Every structure is written in structure tokens, then in C-alpha cells.
Amino acid sequence: MMNRRSLGRTALSLAASAMLSLPLSALAADEAPDALIKRLSSDVLTTVKSDKAIQAGDLSKVIALVDKTVMPNVNFRRMTAAAVGPGWRQATPEQQKRLQDEFKILLVRTYAGALAQVNDQTIQVKPLRAAAEDKDVLVRTEIVGRGDPIQLDYRLEKTPGDGAGWKIYNLNVLGVWLVETYRGQFAQEINAKGIDGLIETLVARNKTNAASAKG
């Protein structure tokens, strides 16, 4: 059971590092979503293995990398809105901004801790089952290394405009979707304390994580 949990953490780290490796040029409008995932997956393994600071969980470097490369290539507003659920529509613009900021810190801290676990895995991209005109697709991959293959899937959407390309808005690790996992947790906080209560909880959690990292 512990081994399976370890595999799950490895899968999450690869999902995270895949997002961290997305270069701006990767989103050329003519690049298919499965080709994008395949290329960045191979690139990220090399990047993480050679970057000792990321392996050591250097949060400031990870945050800088996220701001520079991830945010332009992930529909993070959609990801946050989906995680917050119906309460998002009732949130003020300022509350929505704070939710995105705190949610990003939460995810980045998770990624920073997980990136150090990437070692000798490779990723195989499964054949894409989508029509040429589809604007929302599922790219399925498997992480292959020691032990059983690990499922890691991506939801991507085609954004309008020249050169806009594909953007990731959800991840599935071992059959569990990231957004849906957080939605259940966030719904409990919103029902009990409202949007401001959820923001306060995220702030407190991030402070606790920061203190733990320093310790």
C-alpha cells in the first residue's frame, strides 16, 4: 500500500513537472494536444533531473518558473473556478483574485515537494481519440518505470485566436481528477464559512506549509 502511495506521489510530481515545463512556444496553434504532451513530457524529465534547485524544492525558483511558463499555458482561472464550484459566481472580482493567488501557492508548494521524486521514469502517450474539430480533448498517458504503469491524464481545451493553441485545465492521477478533489474540500469550507472563510483557510494552510518547509 505504501508503495502504491509512493507511485501516486511520483505520478503527481510528473504531472506537476509537466506543467512547469510548458514553454510558451509549445502552444503553436498547429500542434496537436497529444504531440504537445509527448514532447513536453520528454523535455521535463531532462529538465528536472538536471536542475538541483528544483529537486531540492527551491520554492522561490519553482514559483518564478510557474509565473513565467505555466500561467500563460494553463487556463488557471477555469481551474480555480471549477475547484471552487458554484460559489465562484457569487465571489467578487477581488475574492476571485485572492482565490486564484492562494490556490496557486497551494499547488506550487505541492509541486515543489514532489519534483524531487522524479528519477528514472518515462511517459508513454496513448493514441488520441478525438476529431480534428474537437475543442476539448482528453490526452491519456502512462508513466513507465519500476512497478506497474501509472495513469496520468490531461484535459486540454483549444483556445480561440491565432496561435492561442491548447491549454491544460485539469489533471487525472491514478483515476482521481485534481479539480474534483479540491472541489469537495472547498465546498465544505464554503458551506461552513463562505468564500471569505475558504480564502482564510487557504491562507492558513499556505502559512503552515511555509513554516513546515522552513523547519
XYZ file of N, CA and C in Angstrom:
645
model
N 0.837 -1.204 0.000
C 0.000 0.000 0.000
C 0.871 1.252 0.000
N 1.932 1.230 0.803
C 2.828 2.373 0.840
C 3.498 2.570 -0.518
N 3.816 1.447 -1.191
C 4.445 1.544 -2.493
C 3.518 2.210 -3.501
N 2.229 1.865 -3.403
C 1.253 2.466 -4.308
C 1.134 3.966 -4.051
N 1.163 4.358 -2.777
C 1.114 5.784 -2.457
C 2.337 6.493 -3.021
N 3.487 5.820 -2.916
C 4.701 6.406 -3.454
C 4.601 6.581 -4.957
N 4.026 5.607 -5.636
C 3.824 5.711 -7.069
C 2.892 6.862 -7.397
N 1.865 7.040 -6.563
C 0.936 8.145 -6.771
C 1.628 9.482 -6.646
N 2.513 9.604 -5.655
C 3.251 10.857 -5.482
C 4.178 11.102 -6.663
N 4.761 10.013 -7.174
C 5.620 10.149 -8.352
C 4.806 10.623 -9.543
N 3.599 10.071 -9.698
C 2.734 10.491 -10.800
C 2.381 11.960 -10.681
N 2.049 12.395 -9.467
C 1.717 13.803 -9.253
C 2.914 14.689 -9.569
N 4.093 14.228 -9.186
C 5.280 15.036 -9.444
C 5.522 15.183 -10.935
N 5.263 14.122 -11.688
C 5.448 14.203 -13.129
C 4.388 15.088 -13.768
N 3.170 15.024 -13.243
C 2.120 15.912 -13.739
C 2.497 17.359 -13.472
N 2.975 17.590 -12.264
C 3.372 18.949 -11.890
C 4.530 19.429 -12.739
N 5.531 18.582 -12.880
C 6.702 18.999 -13.631
C 6.380 19.167 -15.103
N 5.415 18.410 -15.596
C 4.998 18.602 -16.983
C 4.415 19.986 -17.167
N 3.599 20.423 -16.209
C 3.036 21.770 -16.270
C 4.148 22.811 -16.141
N 5.113 22.545 -15.276
C 6.192 23.501 -15.061
C 7.068 23.656 -16.289
N 7.078 22.645 -17.163
C 7.997 22.673 -18.300
C 7.381 23.278 -19.546
N 6.105 23.635 -19.502
C 5.437 24.111 -20.708
C 6.054 25.409 -21.224
N 6.785 25.368 -22.317
C 7.315 26.609 -22.867
C 6.245 27.347 -23.644
N 6.367 28.670 -23.716
C 5.372 29.473 -24.418
C 5.255 29.047 -25.870
N 6.388 28.682 -26.488
C 6.370 28.304 -27.891
C 5.692 26.969 -28.126
N 5.432 26.230 -27.032
C 4.837 24.905 -27.195
C 3.399 24.983 -27.662
N 2.778 26.138 -27.497
C 1.367 26.238 -27.783
C 1.086 26.769 -29.179
N 1.905 26.395 -30.129
C 1.622 26.754 -31.511
C 0.274 26.164 -31.900
N -0.525 26.938 -32.607
C -1.892 26.539 -32.889
C -1.969 25.248 -33.688
N -0.900 24.931 -34.448
C -0.958 23.753 -35.301
C -0.403 22.511 -34.623
N -0.030 22.605 -33.355
C 0.493 21.445 -32.644
C -0.637 20.685 -31.976
N -0.748 19.406 -32.290
C -1.812 18.588 -31.726
C -1.607 18.426 -30.227
N -2.697 18.272 -29.456
C -2.557 18.189 -27.996
C -1.736 16.993 -27.528
N -1.883 15.836 -28.206
C -1.096 14.683 -27.783
C 0.380 14.859 -28.131
N 0.649 15.544 -29.245
C 2.047 15.829 -29.597
C 2.665 16.778 -28.590
N 1.880 17.762 -28.126
C 2.350 18.703 -27.109
C 2.721 17.972 -25.829
N 1.811 17.112 -25.355
C 2.056 16.373 -24.115
C 3.267 15.455 -24.255
N 3.383 14.781 -25.405
C 4.504 13.862 -25.616
C 5.832 14.602 -25.594
N 5.888 15.738 -26.267
C 7.138 16.486 -26.359
C 7.539 17.079 -25.008
N 6.583 17.712 -24.332
C 6.940 18.353 -23.065
C 7.249 17.318 -21.989
N 6.617 16.132 -22.081
C 6.889 15.088 -21.088
C 8.333 14.610 -21.160
N 8.838 14.453 -22.379
C 10.229 14.023 -22.517
C 11.181 15.153 -22.122
N 10.799 16.387 -22.458
C 11.650 17.531 -22.110
C 11.760 17.705 -20.596
N 10.625 17.521 -19.898
C 10.625 17.825 -18.472
C 11.494 16.854 -17.683
N 11.542 15.600 -18.101
C 12.347 14.640 -17.366
C 13.819 15.051 -17.379
N 14.264 15.539 -18.520
C 15.642 16.012 -18.627
C 15.851 17.255 -17.764
N 14.880 18.176 -17.812
C 14.997 19.425 -17.067
C 15.077 19.181 -15.567
N 14.160 18.378 -15.057
C 14.109 18.146 -13.610
C 15.352 17.412 -13.123
N 15.798 16.439 -13.905
C 16.981 15.678 -13.485
C 18.236 16.546 -13.420
N 18.280 17.601 -14.230
C 19.481 18.432 -14.289
C 19.409 19.667 -13.397
N 18.222 19.943 -12.835
C 18.052 21.150 -12.012
C 18.047 20.781 -10.534
N 19.185 20.956 -9.891
C 19.322 20.557 -8.490
C 18.460 21.407 -7.561
N 18.248 22.680 -7.919
C 17.443 23.561 -7.069
C 15.987 23.097 -7.031
N 15.444 22.728 -8.192
C 14.068 22.239 -8.228
C 13.968 20.915 -7.488
N 14.942 20.043 -7.675
C 14.943 18.760 -6.974
C 14.965 18.957 -5.471
N 15.625 20.027 -5.029
C 15.723 20.297 -3.597
C 14.497 21.024 -3.056
N 13.541 21.342 -3.951
C 12.322 22.005 -3.505
C 12.484 23.497 -3.302
N 13.339 24.142 -4.092
C 13.533 25.593 -4.001
C 12.248 26.287 -4.438
N 11.427 26.729 -3.450
C 10.100 27.249 -3.752
C 10.154 28.525 -4.577
N 11.101 29.425 -4.260
C 11.169 30.683 -4.993
C 11.459 30.436 -6.470
N 12.298 29.453 -6.751
C 12.615 29.138 -8.144
C 11.418 28.495 -8.834
N 10.710 27.632 -8.110
C 9.530 26.989 -8.690
C 8.447 28.028 -8.988
N 8.228 28.954 -8.040
C 7.216 29.992 -8.244
C 7.559 30.858 -9.457
N 8.829 31.244 -9.567
C 9.257 32.059 -10.703
C 9.040 31.312 -12.011
N 9.322 30.018 -11.997
C 9.143 29.197 -13.183
C 7.667 29.078 -13.544
N 6.823 28.913 -12.516
C 5.385 28.822 -12.744
C 4.849 30.110 -13.360
N 5.238 31.245 -12.788
C 4.747 32.526 -13.284
C 5.170 32.775 -14.732
N 6.370 32.335 -15.056
C 6.906 32.589 -16.392
C 6.376 31.634 -17.445
N 6.242 30.361 -17.095
C 5.926 29.362 -18.113
C 4.558 28.704 -17.976
N 4.100 28.492 -16.739
C 2.862 27.740 -16.564
C 1.630 28.593 -16.799
N 1.559 29.734 -16.117
C 0.330 30.518 -16.154
C -0.115 30.938 -17.561
N 0.810 31.263 -18.460
C 0.355 31.596 -19.812
C -0.204 30.390 -20.574
N 0.060 29.185 -20.086
C -0.275 27.984 -20.840
C -1.299 27.078 -20.165
N -1.779 27.495 -19.024
C -2.820 26.759 -18.304
C -3.981 27.704 -18.075
N -5.196 27.228 -18.301
C -6.358 28.063 -18.005
C -6.600 27.987 -16.499
N -5.802 28.759 -15.757
C -5.843 28.647 -14.302
C -7.115 29.265 -13.720
N -7.658 30.271 -14.375
C -8.921 30.838 -13.915
C -10.023 29.781 -13.992
N -10.056 29.048 -15.095
C -11.062 27.984 -15.226
C -10.817 26.896 -14.186
N -9.562 26.550 -13.963
C -9.236 25.522 -12.990
C -9.680 25.922 -11.582
N -9.402 27.171 -11.218
C -9.800 27.655 -9.896
C -11.311 27.735 -9.767
N -11.965 28.268 -10.802
C -13.430 28.392 -10.771
C -14.083 27.030 -10.625
N -13.560 26.037 -11.338
C -14.128 24.696 -11.261
C -13.905 24.080 -9.884
N -12.752 24.350 -9.279
C -12.460 23.817 -7.949
C -13.346 24.468 -6.887
N -13.581 25.763 -7.032
C -14.438 26.481 -6.067
C -15.900 26.084 -6.238
N -16.312 25.805 -7.478
C -17.687 25.370 -7.715
C -18.662 26.534 -7.826
N -19.941 26.314 -7.479
C -20.974 27.351 -7.632
C -20.655 28.651 -6.904
N -19.901 28.567 -5.821
C -19.564 29.761 -5.066
C -18.744 30.765 -5.851
N -18.071 30.305 -6.907
C -17.238 31.205 -7.710
C -18.060 32.342 -8.299
N -19.265 32.028 -8.755
C -20.104 33.049 -9.401
C -20.565 34.103 -8.418
N -20.625 33.778 -7.136
C -21.030 34.749 -6.122
C -19.847 35.558 -5.578
N -18.636 35.124 -5.912
C -17.448 35.804 -5.400
C -17.228 37.120 -6.147
N -16.749 38.113 -5.444
C -16.414 39.395 -6.058
C -15.120 39.236 -6.865
N -14.831 40.163 -7.774
C -13.566 40.087 -8.514
C -12.348 40.009 -7.590
N -12.375 40.745 -6.490
C -11.257 40.707 -5.546
C -11.150 39.335 -4.876
N -12.298 38.754 -4.502
C -12.288 37.423 -3.908
C -11.782 36.389 -4.915
N -12.196 36.514 -6.173
C -11.741 35.590 -7.202
C -10.229 35.676 -7.382
N -9.691 36.898 -7.351
C -8.244 37.070 -7.483
C -7.513 36.420 -6.312
N -8.022 36.625 -5.098
C -7.367 36.051 -3.922
C -7.442 34.515 -3.954
N -8.572 33.986 -4.414
C -8.701 32.539 -4.527
C -7.677 31.977 -5.513
N -7.516 32.632 -6.652
C -6.527 32.173 -7.626
C -5.115 32.249 -7.055
N -4.806 33.352 -6.364
C -3.470 33.528 -5.792
C -3.153 32.448 -4.763
N -4.094 32.196 -3.854
C -3.842 31.227 -2.781
C -3.863 29.799 -3.304
N -4.733 29.522 -4.282
C -4.798 28.191 -4.874
C -3.494 27.891 -5.607
N -2.944 28.905 -6.288
C -1.678 28.712 -6.995
C -0.560 28.387 -6.006
N -0.499 29.114 -4.896
C 0.535 28.855 -3.890
C 0.404 27.433 -3.346
N -0.844 27.018 -3.089
C -1.094 25.666 -2.583
C -0.559 24.613 -3.551
N -0.871 24.786 -4.836
C -0.435 23.810 -5.824
C 1.075 23.851 -6.027
N 1.640 25.051 -6.061
C 3.083 25.176 -6.276
C 3.851 24.515 -5.150
N 3.377 24.683 -3.911
C 4.062 24.045 -2.780
C 3.975 22.520 -2.894
N 2.848 22.024 -3.368
C 2.713 20.586 -3.587
C 3.709 20.135 -4.644
N 3.799 20.906 -5.724
C 4.714 20.567 -6.801
C 6.167 20.588 -6.340
N 6.527 21.637 -5.583
C 7.910 21.796 -5.145
C 8.368 20.578 -4.353
N 7.484 20.066 -3.512
C 7.840 18.900 -2.722
C 7.887 17.623 -3.537
N 7.099 17.590 -4.615
C 7.005 16.364 -5.411
C 8.082 16.253 -6.474
N 8.591 17.380 -6.935
C 9.523 17.351 -8.063
C 10.799 16.577 -7.768
N 11.190 16.551 -6.509
C 12.426 15.860 -6.146
C 12.326 14.348 -6.356
N 11.106 13.834 -6.550
C 10.920 12.395 -6.642
C 11.078 11.843 -8.052
N 11.184 12.727 -9.047
C 11.328 12.271 -10.414
C 12.719 11.682 -10.605
N 12.801 10.453 -11.134
C 14.122 9.868 -11.368
C 14.194 9.144 -12.710
N 13.834 7.874 -12.773
C 14.093 7.114 -13.995
C 12.819 6.751 -14.766
N 11.736 7.497 -14.538
C 10.503 7.186 -15.240
C 10.497 7.749 -16.665
N 9.691 7.129 -17.521
C 9.409 7.660 -18.844
C 7.896 7.718 -19.012
N 7.435 8.484 -19.995
C 5.998 8.638 -20.213
C 5.624 8.183 -21.611
N 4.594 7.364 -21.697
C 4.055 6.914 -22.975
C 2.697 7.562 -23.194
N 2.518 8.203 -24.345
C 1.255 8.848 -24.681
C 0.407 7.891 -25.499
N -0.824 7.673 -25.064
C -1.716 6.770 -25.768
C -2.334 7.470 -26.981
N -2.777 6.692 -27.979
C -3.389 7.287 -29.170
C -4.559 8.202 -28.799
N -4.606 9.368 -29.431
C -5.641 10.361 -29.135
C -6.940 9.977 -29.829
N -8.010 9.910 -29.043
C -9.334 9.621 -29.600
C -10.120 10.926 -29.683
N -9.915 11.656 -30.756
C -10.576 12.948 -30.926
C -10.642 13.290 -32.400
N -11.686 14.034 -32.761
C -11.831 14.506 -34.129
C -11.038 15.792 -34.309
N -10.709 16.087 -35.558
C -9.886 17.261 -35.841
C -10.547 18.548 -35.364
N -11.888 18.571 -35.360
C -12.595 19.798 -34.984
C -12.861 19.913 -33.487
N -12.507 18.907 -32.709
C -12.769 18.948 -31.268
C -11.988 20.074 -30.602
N -12.645 20.751 -29.658
C -12.020 21.858 -28.931
C -11.708 21.486 -27.485
N -12.114 20.297 -27.063
C -11.892 19.835 -25.694
C -11.516 18.363 -25.776
N -10.311 18.020 -25.350
C -9.836 16.657 -25.544
C -9.218 16.085 -24.269
N -9.146 14.768 -24.239
C -8.502 14.033 -23.156
C -7.273 13.343 -23.716
N -6.113 13.680 -23.168
C -4.868 13.019 -23.560
C -4.478 12.069 -22.434
N -4.420 10.782 -22.773
C -4.103 9.760 -21.781
C -2.633 9.359 -21.895
N -1.972 9.250 -20.750
C -0.581 8.802 -20.741
C -0.380 7.774 -19.643
N 0.737 7.091 -19.729
C 1.158 6.170 -18.667
C 2.605 6.464 -18.299
N 2.876 6.482 -17.008
C 4.246 6.622 -16.524
C 4.809 5.221 -16.346
N 5.909 4.970 -17.028
C 6.515 3.639 -17.004
C 7.865 3.712 -16.310
N 8.037 2.837 -15.348
C 9.289 2.767 -14.601
C 9.284 1.483 -13.810
N 9.748 1.558 -12.587
C 9.674 0.386 -11.724
C 8.237 0.160 -11.292
N 7.804 -1.102 -11.300
C 6.438 -1.407 -10.870
C 5.426 -1.241 -11.992
N 4.151 -1.193 -11.616
C 3.084 -1.094 -12.596
C 3.032 0.299 -13.219
N 2.565 0.388 -14.482
C 2.383 1.701 -15.110
C 1.388 2.545 -14.318
N 1.591 3.858 -14.327
C 0.742 4.782 -13.589
C -0.041 5.644 -14.565
N -1.362 5.691 -14.380
C -2.215 6.505 -15.241
C -2.036 7.988 -14.931
N -1.840 8.790 -15.963
C -1.743 10.242 -15.828
C -2.387 10.869 -17.063
N -3.549 11.497 -16.874
C -4.308 12.043 -17.991
C -4.443 13.554 -17.887
N -4.592 14.195 -19.034
C -4.717 15.645 -19.117
C -5.993 16.027 -19.850
N -6.693 17.034 -19.332
C -7.792 17.659 -20.056
C -7.264 18.960 -20.649
N -7.437 19.134 -21.944
C -6.988 20.346 -22.610
C -8.124 20.957 -23.414
N -8.103 22.278 -23.540
C -9.071 22.974 -24.367
C -8.344 23.798 -25.410
N -8.962 23.913 -26.583
C -8.412 24.740 -27.662
C -8.945 26.151 -27.480
N -8.042 27.089 -27.290
C -8.458 28.471 -27.075
C -8.497 29.208 -28.406
N -9.432 30.129 -28.559
C -9.604 30.830 -29.833
C -8.493 31.837 -30.093
N -8.367 32.218 -31.355
C -7.377 33.223 -31.726
C -6.151 32.606 -32.367
N -5.474 33.361 -33.186
C -4.276 32.878 -33.862
C -3.177 32.573 -32.844
N -2.653 31.361 -32.916
C -1.546 30.986 -32.049
C -1.918 30.732 -30.602
N -3.224 30.719 -30.302
C -3.633 30.533 -28.909
C -3.345 29.114 -28.440
N -3.637 28.138 -29.294
C -3.285 26.756 -29.013
C -4.087 26.100 -27.896
N -3.504 25.039 -27.337
C -4.152 24.224 -26.319
C -3.699 24.625 -24.926
N -4.633 24.551 -23.976
C -4.309 24.847 -22.586
C -4.847 23.745 -21.673
N -4.024 23.358 -20.719
C -4.423 22.347 -19.730
C -5.337 22.989 -18.697
N -6.412 22.287 -18.322
C -7.270 22.805 -17.263
C -7.632 21.762 -16.213
N -7.122 20.540 -16.357
C -7.363 19.541 -15.317
C -6.381 18.387 -15.503
N -6.085 17.678 -14.411
C -5.173 16.544 -14.422
C -5.804 15.380 -13.672
N -5.541 14.171 -14.168
C -6.041 12.969 -13.530
C -4.854 12.090 -13.161
N -4.690 11.815 -11.874
C -3.621 10.948 -11.395
C -4.229 9.726 -10.732
N -3.939 8.555 -11.304
C -4.446 7.296 -10.754
C -5.974 7.306 -10.636
N -6.655 7.887 -11.633
C -8.111 7.873 -11.658
C -8.776 8.978 -10.867
N -7.997 9.881 -10.300
C -8.560 10.974 -9.487
C -8.252 12.311 -10.159
N -9.313 13.071 -10.465
C -9.141 14.376 -11.094
C -8.801 15.433 -10.051
N -7.786 16.232 -10.348
C -7.300 17.243 -9.412
C -8.395 18.229 -9.015
N -9.087 18.789 -10.010
C -10.095 19.812 -9.734
C -11.213 19.259 -8.866
N -11.693 18.061 -9.202
C -12.788 17.478 -8.438
C -12.379 17.164 -7.004
N -11.115 16.783 -6.817
C -10.624 16.509 -5.468
C -10.693 17.762 -4.600
N -10.211 18.885 -5.148
C -10.249 20.128 -4.388
C -11.670 20.661 -4.243
N -12.531 20.410 -5.223
C -13.899 20.920 -5.155
C -14.615 20.395 -3.919
N -14.416 19.104 -3.615
C -15.052 18.540 -2.430
C -14.555 19.195 -1.158
N -13.250 19.431 -1.081
C -12.675 20.077 0.102
C -13.157 21.526 0.227
N -13.165 22.246 -0.900
C -13.545 23.655 -0.873
C -15.029 23.827 -0.558
N -15.861 22.919 -1.048
C -17.298 23.026 -0.815
C -17.618 22.979 0.676
N -16.905 22.143 1.406
C -17.130 22.054 2.845
C -16.803 23.376 3.525
N -15.706 24.006 3.122
C -15.326 25.284 3.708
C -16.327 26.382 3.354
N -16.784 26.408 2.087
C -17.738 27.437 1.660
C -19.064 27.277 2.385
N -19.517 26.052 2.521
C -20.794 25.806 3.210
C -20.718 26.234 4.670
N -19.557 26.064 5.274
C -19.412 26.385 6.692
C -19.079 27.857 6.942
N -18.250 28.437 6.073
C -17.712 29.770 6.369
C -17.818 30.772 5.220
N -18.362 30.346 4.073
C -18.467 31.252 2.946
C -17.158 31.392 2.180
N -17.163 32.243 1.135
C -15.986 32.446 0.303
C -14.817 32.995 1.121
N -15.088 33.980 1.973
C -14.013 34.541 2.792
C -13.423 33.482 3.714
N -14.267 32.596 4.196
C -13.775 31.509 5.053
C -12.850 30.575 4.294
N -13.184 30.287 3.019
C -12.310 29.446 2.203
C -10.973 30.137 1.975
N -11.014 31.438 1.687
C -9.770 32.193 1.481
C -8.911 32.140 2.742
N -9.536 32.364 3.892
C -8.795 32.328 5.157
C -8.179 30.954 5.403
N -8.911 29.892 5.055
C -8.403 28.540 5.232
C -7.196 28.290 4.335
N -7.284 28.756 3.082
C -6.168 28.582 2.158
C -4.937 29.365 2.629
N -5.161 30.588 3.099
C -4.056 31.405 3.613
C -3.383 30.692 4.787
N -4.198 30.180 5.707
C -3.651 29.489 6.882
C -2.889 28.230 6.476
N -3.445 27.479 5.519
C -2.780 26.257 5.071
C -1.440 26.582 4.414
N -1.421 27.634 3.605
C -0.175 28.012 2.943
C 0.871 28.482 3.948
N 0.440 29.206 4.977
C 1.375 29.645 6.025
C 1.953 28.448 6.773
N 1.089 27.491 7.066
C 1.540 26.273 7.764
C 2.530 25.519 6.920
N 2.236 25.395 5.602
C 3.149 24.689 4.700
C 4.478 25.398 4.603
N 4.434 26.749 4.599
C 5.672 27.525 4.516
C 6.525 27.317 5.754
N 5.864 27.306 6.912
C 6.591 27.097 8.159
C 7.208 25.695 8.206
N 6.466 24.703 7.700
C 6.967 23.340 7.690
C 8.175 23.214 6.777
N 8.108 23.929 5.631
C 9.221 23.866 4.672
C 10.483 24.466 5.277
N 10.321 25.554 6.056
C 11.485 26.168 6.685
C 12.068 25.307 7.780
N 11.136 24.547 8.440
C 11.625 23.688 9.508
C 12.347 22.485 8.969
